[in-house]
């Protein structure tokens, strides 16, 4: 089977696709986009978070064929998006990046939140990031980063 998908704004094609291949596997192994991490493979940790047609999903739970003729945005796409720069910078400035394994998924989830709710309250931020696990930080600096980015992105 052939998969045609737009990834980070670029049309991509994957040939000889196995029907059971996950979107995560295709992104990492076939398209060489290693940002989404392979951790739990059960949708429990959020390390593989991407946007599929603007909806936050765990790429490990999405069959690649479900993304056929659809749009996928990964952390690599956000890194190239000037509109996401305040969020990326806030993660660094707030010290929310430690080992970095969970960071791509957290950034994608935070970006999704701030796109939907530019000035989220504390409970809304916590709920939006609840599906993303981090073993290093204790989350305080991650929450600080999202608040910092929200404040910066709200200014004209």
Short mmCIF file of N, CA and C in Angstrom, two decimals:
data_model
loop_
_atom_site.label_atom_id
_atom_site.label_comp_id
_atom_site.label_asym_id
_atom_site.label_seq_id
_atom_site.Cartn_x
_atom_site.Cartn_y
_atom_site.Cartn_z
N UNK A 1 0.83 -1.18 0.00
CA UNK A 1 0.00 0.00 0.00
C UNK A 1 0.88 1.25 0.00
N UNK A 2 0.32 2.31 -0.50
CA UNK A 2 1.01 3.59 -0.55
C UNK A 2 0.28 4.60 0.34
N UNK A 3 1.07 5.29 1.13
CA UNK A 3 0.55 6.35 2.00
C UNK A 3 0.97 7.68 1.42
N UNK A 4 0.01 8.57 1.23
CA UNK A 4 0.28 9.95 0.87
C UNK A 4 -0.21 10.82 2.00
N UNK A 5 0.68 11.62 2.53
CA UNK A 5 0.36 12.43 3.70
C UNK A 5 1.15 13.74 3.60
N UNK A 6 0.58 14.79 4.14
CA UNK A 6 1.30 16.07 4.20
C UNK A 6 1.87 16.16 5.61
N UNK A 7 3.19 16.20 5.71
CA UNK A 7 3.87 16.27 7.00
C UNK A 7 4.60 17.60 7.10
N UNK A 8 4.23 18.36 8.11
CA UNK A 8 4.85 19.68 8.33
C UNK A 8 4.79 20.54 7.07
N UNK A 9 3.66 20.43 6.37
CA UNK A 9 3.43 21.25 5.19
C UNK A 9 3.95 20.69 3.89
N UNK A 10 4.66 19.58 3.94
CA UNK A 10 5.24 19.00 2.72
C UNK A 10 4.55 17.69 2.36
N UNK A 11 4.19 17.52 1.08
CA UNK A 11 3.62 16.24 0.67
C UNK A 11 4.69 15.15 0.76
N UNK A 12 4.32 14.04 1.36
CA UNK A 12 5.25 12.91 1.50
C UNK A 12 4.53 11.65 1.04
N UNK A 13 5.31 10.68 0.59
CA UNK A 13 4.74 9.40 0.16
C UNK A 13 5.57 8.27 0.75
N UNK A 14 4.89 7.26 1.23
CA UNK A 14 5.55 6.07 1.76
C UNK A 14 4.99 4.88 0.99
N UNK A 15 5.87 4.15 0.32
CA UNK A 15 5.47 2.97 -0.44
C UNK A 15 5.67 1.71 0.38
N UNK A 16 5.05 0.64 -0.04
CA UNK A 16 5.17 -0.66 0.61
C UNK A 16 4.79 -0.60 2.09
N UNK A 17 3.74 0.12 2.37
CA UNK A 17 3.28 0.27 3.74
C UNK A 17 2.55 -0.99 4.19
N UNK A 18 2.90 -1.47 5.35
CA UNK A 18 2.19 -2.59 5.96
C UNK A 18 0.94 -2.04 6.62
N UNK A 19 -0.18 -2.70 6.49
CA UNK A 19 -1.46 -2.19 7.00
C UNK A 19 -1.44 -1.92 8.50
N UNK A 20 -0.60 -2.61 9.25
CA UNK A 20 -0.56 -2.43 10.69
C UNK A 20 0.49 -1.45 11.19
N UNK A 21 1.18 -0.76 10.29
CA UNK A 21 2.21 0.20 10.73
C UNK A 21 1.59 1.41 11.39
N UNK A 22 2.17 1.80 12.50
CA UNK A 22 1.66 3.00 13.18
C UNK A 22 2.21 4.26 12.53
N UNK A 23 1.50 5.33 12.75
CA UNK A 23 1.96 6.63 12.27
C UNK A 23 3.31 6.96 12.91
N UNK A 24 3.48 6.61 14.17
CA UNK A 24 4.75 6.86 14.85
C UNK A 24 5.90 6.16 14.13
N UNK A 25 5.72 4.90 13.79
CA UNK A 25 6.77 4.15 13.09
C UNK A 25 7.09 4.79 11.75
N UNK A 26 6.07 5.17 11.02
CA UNK A 26 6.29 5.80 9.72
C UNK A 26 7.05 7.12 9.88
N UNK A 27 6.64 7.94 10.84
CA UNK A 27 7.32 9.22 11.04
C UNK A 27 8.78 9.01 11.39
N UNK A 28 9.05 8.13 12.34
CA UNK A 28 10.42 7.94 12.82
C UNK A 28 11.30 7.15 11.85
N UNK A 29 10.80 6.04 11.39
CA UNK A 29 11.64 5.12 10.63
C UNK A 29 11.59 5.33 9.12
N UNK A 30 10.46 5.67 8.60
CA UNK A 30 10.32 5.82 7.15
C UNK A 30 10.61 7.25 6.69
N UNK A 31 10.16 8.23 7.47
CA UNK A 31 10.33 9.63 7.08
C UNK A 31 11.48 10.32 7.81
N UNK A 32 12.13 9.59 8.71
CA UNK A 32 13.31 10.09 9.44
C UNK A 32 13.03 11.38 10.21
N UNK A 33 11.89 11.40 10.89
CA UNK A 33 11.52 12.50 11.77
C UNK A 33 11.50 11.95 13.19
N UNK A 34 12.61 12.03 13.90
CA UNK A 34 12.73 11.37 15.20
C UNK A 34 12.17 12.13 16.39
N UNK A 35 11.55 13.27 16.17
CA UNK A 35 11.08 14.09 17.30
C UNK A 35 10.04 13.40 18.17
N UNK A 36 9.03 12.81 17.56
CA UNK A 36 8.03 12.06 18.32
C UNK A 36 8.73 10.81 18.84
N UNK A 37 8.65 10.61 20.14
CA UNK A 37 9.41 9.50 20.76
C UNK A 37 8.57 8.25 20.91
N UNK A 38 9.24 7.12 20.83
CA UNK A 38 8.61 5.81 21.01
C UNK A 38 8.89 5.37 22.44
N UNK A 39 7.88 5.45 23.29
CA UNK A 39 8.07 5.09 24.69
C UNK A 39 7.13 3.96 25.09
N UNK A 40 5.88 4.26 25.34
CA UNK A 40 4.97 3.24 25.89
C UNK A 40 4.26 2.42 24.83
N UNK A 41 4.08 2.97 23.64
CA UNK A 41 3.34 2.33 22.55
C UNK A 41 1.91 1.97 22.94
N UNK A 42 1.36 2.66 23.94
CA UNK A 42 0.00 2.40 24.40
C UNK A 42 -0.81 3.69 24.59
N UNK A 43 -0.26 4.81 24.16
CA UNK A 43 -0.98 6.07 24.29
C UNK A 43 -1.07 6.60 25.70
N UNK A 44 -0.19 6.15 26.57
CA UNK A 44 -0.26 6.53 27.98
C UNK A 44 0.71 7.64 28.37
N UNK A 45 1.77 7.86 27.57
CA UNK A 45 2.83 8.77 28.03
C UNK A 45 2.88 10.10 27.28
N UNK A 46 2.31 10.18 26.08
CA UNK A 46 2.30 11.42 25.33
C UNK A 46 3.59 11.77 24.62
N UNK A 47 4.60 10.91 24.70
CA UNK A 47 5.89 11.23 24.08
C UNK A 47 5.83 11.25 22.56
N UNK A 48 4.80 10.65 21.99
CA UNK A 48 4.67 10.60 20.54
C UNK A 48 3.60 11.55 20.02
N UNK A 49 3.24 12.55 20.80
CA UNK A 49 2.16 13.47 20.42
C UNK A 49 2.48 14.22 19.13
N UNK A 50 1.50 14.25 18.24
CA UNK A 50 1.55 15.01 17.00
C UNK A 50 0.15 15.58 16.76
N UNK A 51 0.05 16.47 15.81
CA UNK A 51 -1.25 16.99 15.40
C UNK A 51 -1.65 16.32 14.09
N UNK A 52 -2.84 15.76 14.06
CA UNK A 52 -3.39 15.14 12.87
C UNK A 52 -4.62 15.95 12.48
N UNK A 53 -4.52 16.65 11.36
CA UNK A 53 -5.56 17.59 10.95
C UNK A 53 -5.92 18.53 12.10
N UNK A 54 -4.92 18.96 12.85
CA UNK A 54 -5.11 19.92 13.92
C UNK A 54 -5.57 19.35 15.24
N UNK A 55 -5.73 18.03 15.31
CA UNK A 55 -6.16 17.38 16.55
C UNK A 55 -4.97 16.67 17.19
N UNK A 56 -4.77 16.88 18.47
CA UNK A 56 -3.69 16.23 19.20
C UNK A 56 -3.96 14.73 19.30
N UNK A 57 -2.99 13.93 18.85
CA UNK A 57 -3.11 12.47 18.92
C UNK A 57 -1.79 11.86 19.36
N UNK A 58 -1.88 10.66 19.89
CA UNK A 58 -0.69 9.85 20.15
C UNK A 58 -0.41 9.06 18.88
N UNK A 59 0.70 9.34 18.23
CA UNK A 59 1.00 8.71 16.94
C UNK A 59 1.16 7.20 17.07
N UNK A 60 1.45 6.71 18.26
CA UNK A 60 1.59 5.27 18.44
C UNK A 60 0.26 4.55 18.33
N UNK A 61 -0.84 5.27 18.51
CA UNK A 61 -2.18 4.67 18.46
C UNK A 61 -2.88 4.85 17.12
N UNK A 62 -2.27 5.61 16.24
CA UNK A 62 -2.88 5.90 14.94
C UNK A 62 -2.21 5.03 13.89
N UNK A 63 -3.02 4.27 13.15
CA UNK A 63 -2.46 3.53 12.03
C UNK A 63 -2.04 4.54 10.97
N UNK A 64 -0.91 4.28 10.35
CA UNK A 64 -0.41 5.21 9.34
C UNK A 64 -1.44 5.45 8.25
N UNK A 65 -2.17 4.41 7.86
CA UNK A 65 -3.17 4.56 6.81
C UNK A 65 -4.31 5.51 7.22
N UNK A 66 -4.50 5.70 8.51
CA UNK A 66 -5.51 6.66 8.96
C UNK A 66 -5.09 8.10 8.65
N UNK A 67 -3.82 8.30 8.38
CA UNK A 67 -3.32 9.64 8.05
C UNK A 67 -3.28 9.88 6.54
N UNK A 68 -3.74 8.91 5.76
CA UNK A 68 -3.72 9.04 4.30
C UNK A 68 -4.48 10.29 3.86
N UNK A 69 -3.81 11.10 3.05
CA UNK A 69 -4.38 12.33 2.50
C UNK A 69 -4.76 13.34 3.59
N UNK A 70 -4.05 13.29 4.73
CA UNK A 70 -4.32 14.20 5.84
C UNK A 70 -3.06 14.99 6.18
N UNK A 71 -3.18 15.93 7.11
CA UNK A 71 -2.06 16.78 7.53
C UNK A 71 -1.56 16.34 8.90
N UNK A 72 -0.24 16.18 9.00
CA UNK A 72 0.41 15.85 10.25
C UNK A 72 1.43 16.95 10.56
N UNK A 73 1.42 17.41 11.81
CA UNK A 73 2.44 18.36 12.27
C UNK A 73 3.16 17.71 13.43
N UNK A 74 4.48 17.65 13.32
CA UNK A 74 5.33 17.08 14.36
C UNK A 74 6.10 18.20 15.05
N UNK A 75 6.88 17.84 16.04
CA UNK A 75 7.72 18.83 16.71
C UNK A 75 8.68 19.49 15.72
N UNK A 76 9.12 18.75 14.73
CA UNK A 76 10.01 19.34 13.71
C UNK A 76 9.29 20.46 12.97
N UNK A 77 8.00 20.27 12.70
CA UNK A 77 7.22 21.31 12.05
C UNK A 77 7.04 22.52 12.93
N UNK A 78 6.81 22.29 14.23
CA UNK A 78 6.68 23.42 15.15
C UNK A 78 8.00 24.17 15.28
N UNK A 79 9.10 23.44 15.26
CA UNK A 79 10.42 24.08 15.39
C UNK A 79 10.68 25.04 14.23
N UNK A 80 10.07 24.77 13.08
CA UNK A 80 10.25 25.63 11.91
C UNK A 80 9.17 26.71 11.81
N UNK A 81 8.23 26.72 12.74
CA UNK A 81 7.09 27.65 12.73
C UNK A 81 7.40 28.84 13.64
N UNK A 82 7.53 30.02 13.06
CA UNK A 82 7.84 31.21 13.85
C UNK A 82 6.78 31.48 14.91
N UNK A 83 5.55 31.09 14.66
CA UNK A 83 4.49 31.30 15.63
C UNK A 83 4.65 30.46 16.89
N UNK A 84 5.40 29.37 16.78
CA UNK A 84 5.64 28.49 17.93
C UNK A 84 6.91 28.88 18.69
N UNK A 85 7.68 29.80 18.16
CA UNK A 85 8.97 30.18 18.76
C UNK A 85 8.82 30.63 20.21
N UNK A 86 7.82 31.44 20.59
CA UNK A 86 7.71 31.84 22.00
C UNK A 86 7.54 30.64 22.94
N UNK A 87 6.83 29.62 22.50
CA UNK A 87 6.65 28.43 23.32
C UNK A 87 7.96 27.66 23.45
N UNK A 88 8.65 27.47 22.34
CA UNK A 88 9.93 26.76 22.38
C UNK A 88 10.94 27.50 23.25
N UNK A 89 11.00 28.80 23.09
CA UNK A 89 11.93 29.61 23.90
C UNK A 89 11.56 29.55 25.38
N UNK A 90 10.27 29.56 25.68
CA UNK A 90 9.82 29.52 27.08
C UNK A 90 10.22 28.21 27.75
N UNK A 91 10.16 27.10 27.02
CA UNK A 91 10.58 25.82 27.59
C UNK A 91 12.06 25.87 27.99
N UNK A 92 12.87 26.47 27.14
CA UNK A 92 14.30 26.57 27.44
C UNK A 92 14.52 27.53 28.61
N UNK A 93 13.93 28.71 28.55
CA UNK A 93 14.14 29.74 29.57
C UNK A 93 13.64 29.31 30.95
N UNK A 94 12.54 28.57 30.99
CA UNK A 94 11.98 28.15 32.28
C UNK A 94 12.68 26.92 32.83
N UNK A 95 13.59 26.33 32.07
CA UNK A 95 14.27 25.13 32.52
C UNK A 95 13.38 23.90 32.46
N UNK A 96 12.41 23.91 31.55
CA UNK A 96 11.46 22.81 31.43
C UNK A 96 12.01 21.64 30.61
N UNK A 97 13.23 21.80 30.11
CA UNK A 97 13.86 20.76 29.30
C UNK A 97 14.97 20.14 30.15
N UNK A 98 14.82 18.88 30.46
CA UNK A 98 15.90 18.22 31.19
C UNK A 98 16.52 17.15 30.30
N UNK A 99 16.09 15.92 30.40
CA UNK A 99 16.68 14.92 29.51
C UNK A 99 16.20 15.11 28.08
N UNK A 100 15.03 15.72 27.91
CA UNK A 100 14.52 16.04 26.58
C UNK A 100 13.65 14.98 25.95
N UNK A 101 13.54 13.81 26.54
CA UNK A 101 12.78 12.74 25.91
C UNK A 101 11.30 13.10 25.78
N UNK A 102 10.71 13.62 26.83
CA UNK A 102 9.28 13.94 26.81
C UNK A 102 9.00 15.30 26.20
N UNK A 103 10.01 16.13 26.06
CA UNK A 103 9.83 17.52 25.66
C UNK A 103 9.06 17.69 24.35
N UNK A 104 9.38 16.94 23.29
CA UNK A 104 8.62 17.14 22.05
C UNK A 104 7.12 16.95 22.24
N UNK A 105 6.72 15.91 22.93
CA UNK A 105 5.30 15.67 23.15
C UNK A 105 4.66 16.75 24.00
N UNK A 106 5.38 17.21 25.01
CA UNK A 106 4.86 18.28 25.86
C UNK A 106 4.70 19.58 25.07
N UNK A 107 5.66 19.88 24.22
CA UNK A 107 5.58 21.10 23.42
C UNK A 107 4.41 21.03 22.44
N UNK A 108 4.22 19.88 21.80
CA UNK A 108 3.10 19.73 20.87
C UNK A 108 1.78 19.88 21.62
N UNK A 109 1.66 19.27 22.79
CA UNK A 109 0.43 19.37 23.59
C UNK A 109 0.22 20.80 24.06
N UNK A 110 1.27 21.48 24.49
CA UNK A 110 1.14 22.87 24.94
C UNK A 110 0.77 23.78 23.77
N UNK A 111 1.35 23.53 22.63
CA UNK A 111 1.01 24.31 21.43
C UNK A 111 -0.47 24.14 21.10
N UNK A 112 -0.95 22.91 21.17
CA UNK A 112 -2.36 22.65 20.91
C UNK A 112 -3.24 23.42 21.91
N UNK A 113 -2.87 23.39 23.16
CA UNK A 113 -3.62 24.12 24.18
C UNK A 113 -3.65 25.61 23.88
N UNK A 114 -2.49 26.21 23.64
CA UNK A 114 -2.42 27.65 23.43
C UNK A 114 -3.09 28.09 22.14
N UNK A 115 -3.18 27.21 21.19
CA UNK A 115 -3.90 27.50 19.95
C UNK A 115 -5.41 27.56 20.23
N UNK A 116 -5.87 26.67 21.09
CA UNK A 116 -7.30 26.61 21.45
C UNK A 116 -7.68 27.64 22.51
N UNK A 117 -6.76 27.88 23.44
CA UNK A 117 -7.04 28.74 24.58
C UNK A 117 -5.81 29.61 24.86
N UNK A 118 -5.76 30.79 24.28
CA UNK A 118 -4.56 31.63 24.39
C UNK A 118 -4.19 32.06 25.81
N UNK A 119 -5.16 32.09 26.72
CA UNK A 119 -4.89 32.51 28.10
C UNK A 119 -5.46 31.45 29.06
N UNK A 120 -4.90 30.26 29.05
CA UNK A 120 -5.48 29.19 29.88
C UNK A 120 -5.21 29.40 31.36
N UNK A 121 -6.16 28.94 32.18
CA UNK A 121 -5.97 28.96 33.62
C UNK A 121 -5.12 27.77 34.04
N UNK A 122 -4.74 27.77 35.29
CA UNK A 122 -3.88 26.71 35.83
C UNK A 122 -4.49 25.31 35.63
N UNK A 123 -5.76 25.17 35.93
CA UNK A 123 -6.42 23.86 35.80
C UNK A 123 -6.46 23.42 34.34
N UNK A 124 -6.67 24.36 33.45
CA UNK A 124 -6.72 24.03 32.02
C UNK A 124 -5.36 23.58 31.51
N UNK A 125 -4.30 24.22 31.97
CA UNK A 125 -2.94 23.81 31.57
C UNK A 125 -2.65 22.42 32.09
N UNK A 126 -2.96 22.19 33.35
CA UNK A 126 -2.71 20.87 33.95
C UNK A 126 -3.49 19.77 33.22
N UNK A 127 -4.73 20.06 32.89
CA UNK A 127 -5.54 19.06 32.18
C UNK A 127 -4.98 18.79 30.78
N UNK A 128 -4.58 19.84 30.09
CA UNK A 128 -4.06 19.69 28.73
C UNK A 128 -2.78 18.88 28.70
N UNK A 129 -1.99 18.96 29.75
CA UNK A 129 -0.71 18.24 29.79
C UNK A 129 -0.79 16.93 30.56
N UNK A 130 -1.96 16.59 31.06
CA UNK A 130 -2.11 15.39 31.89
C UNK A 130 -1.76 14.10 31.16
N UNK A 131 -1.85 14.09 29.85
CA UNK A 131 -1.52 12.90 29.08
C UNK A 131 -0.05 12.77 28.74
N UNK A 132 0.77 13.67 29.25
CA UNK A 132 2.21 13.66 28.96
C UNK A 132 2.98 13.42 30.25
N UNK A 133 3.73 12.34 30.26
CA UNK A 133 4.50 11.98 31.44
C UNK A 133 5.95 12.44 31.31
N UNK A 134 6.50 12.87 32.44
CA UNK A 134 7.91 13.28 32.51
C UNK A 134 8.50 12.68 33.78
N UNK A 135 9.62 12.04 33.66
CA UNK A 135 10.26 11.42 34.82
C UNK A 135 11.29 12.32 35.48
N UNK A 136 11.66 13.42 34.83
CA UNK A 136 12.77 14.24 35.32
C UNK A 136 12.37 15.48 36.09
N UNK A 137 11.29 16.16 35.69
CA UNK A 137 11.11 17.54 36.14
C UNK A 137 10.23 17.76 37.35
N UNK A 138 9.23 16.97 37.56
CA UNK A 138 8.26 17.30 38.60
C UNK A 138 7.21 18.27 38.10
N UNK A 139 7.26 18.67 36.85
CA UNK A 139 6.24 19.45 36.14
C UNK A 139 6.19 20.93 36.46
N UNK A 140 6.72 21.41 37.56
CA UNK A 140 6.61 22.83 37.90
C UNK A 140 7.19 23.72 36.81
N UNK A 141 8.37 23.38 36.31
CA UNK A 141 9.00 24.20 35.28
C UNK A 141 8.28 24.10 33.94
N UNK A 142 7.67 22.96 33.69
CA UNK A 142 6.88 22.80 32.47
C UNK A 142 5.67 23.72 32.53
N UNK A 143 4.99 23.74 33.67
CA UNK A 143 3.84 24.63 33.84
C UNK A 143 4.27 26.09 33.75
N UNK A 144 5.42 26.41 34.33
CA UNK A 144 5.96 27.77 34.22
C UNK A 144 6.19 28.15 32.77
N UNK A 145 6.72 27.22 31.99
CA UNK A 145 7.01 27.49 30.58
C UNK A 145 5.73 27.78 29.80
N UNK A 146 4.69 27.02 30.07
CA UNK A 146 3.42 27.25 29.36
C UNK A 146 2.84 28.60 29.75
N UNK A 147 2.89 28.95 31.03
CA UNK A 147 2.39 30.27 31.47
C UNK A 147 3.21 31.40 30.84
N UNK A 148 4.53 31.24 30.81
CA UNK A 148 5.41 32.24 30.21
C UNK A 148 5.08 32.42 28.73
N UNK A 149 4.93 31.31 28.02
CA UNK A 149 4.61 31.39 26.59
C UNK A 149 3.25 32.02 26.37
N UNK A 150 2.27 31.66 27.17
CA UNK A 150 0.93 32.23 27.02
C UNK A 150 0.98 33.75 27.18
N UNK A 151 1.72 34.22 28.18
CA UNK A 151 1.85 35.66 28.39
C UNK A 151 2.52 36.35 27.22
N UNK A 152 3.54 35.75 26.70
CA UNK A 152 4.25 36.35 25.57
C UNK A 152 3.42 36.32 24.29
N UNK A 153 2.71 35.24 24.08
CA UNK A 153 1.93 35.10 22.85
C UNK A 153 0.68 35.97 22.87
N UNK A 154 0.23 36.36 24.06
CA UNK A 154 -0.97 37.20 24.18
C UNK A 154 -0.67 38.65 23.85
N UNK A 155 0.59 39.04 23.99
CA UNK A 155 0.96 40.43 23.69
C UNK A 155 1.00 40.66 22.19
N UNK A 156 0.58 41.86 21.75
CA UNK A 156 0.60 42.17 20.31
C UNK A 156 1.98 42.31 19.76
#
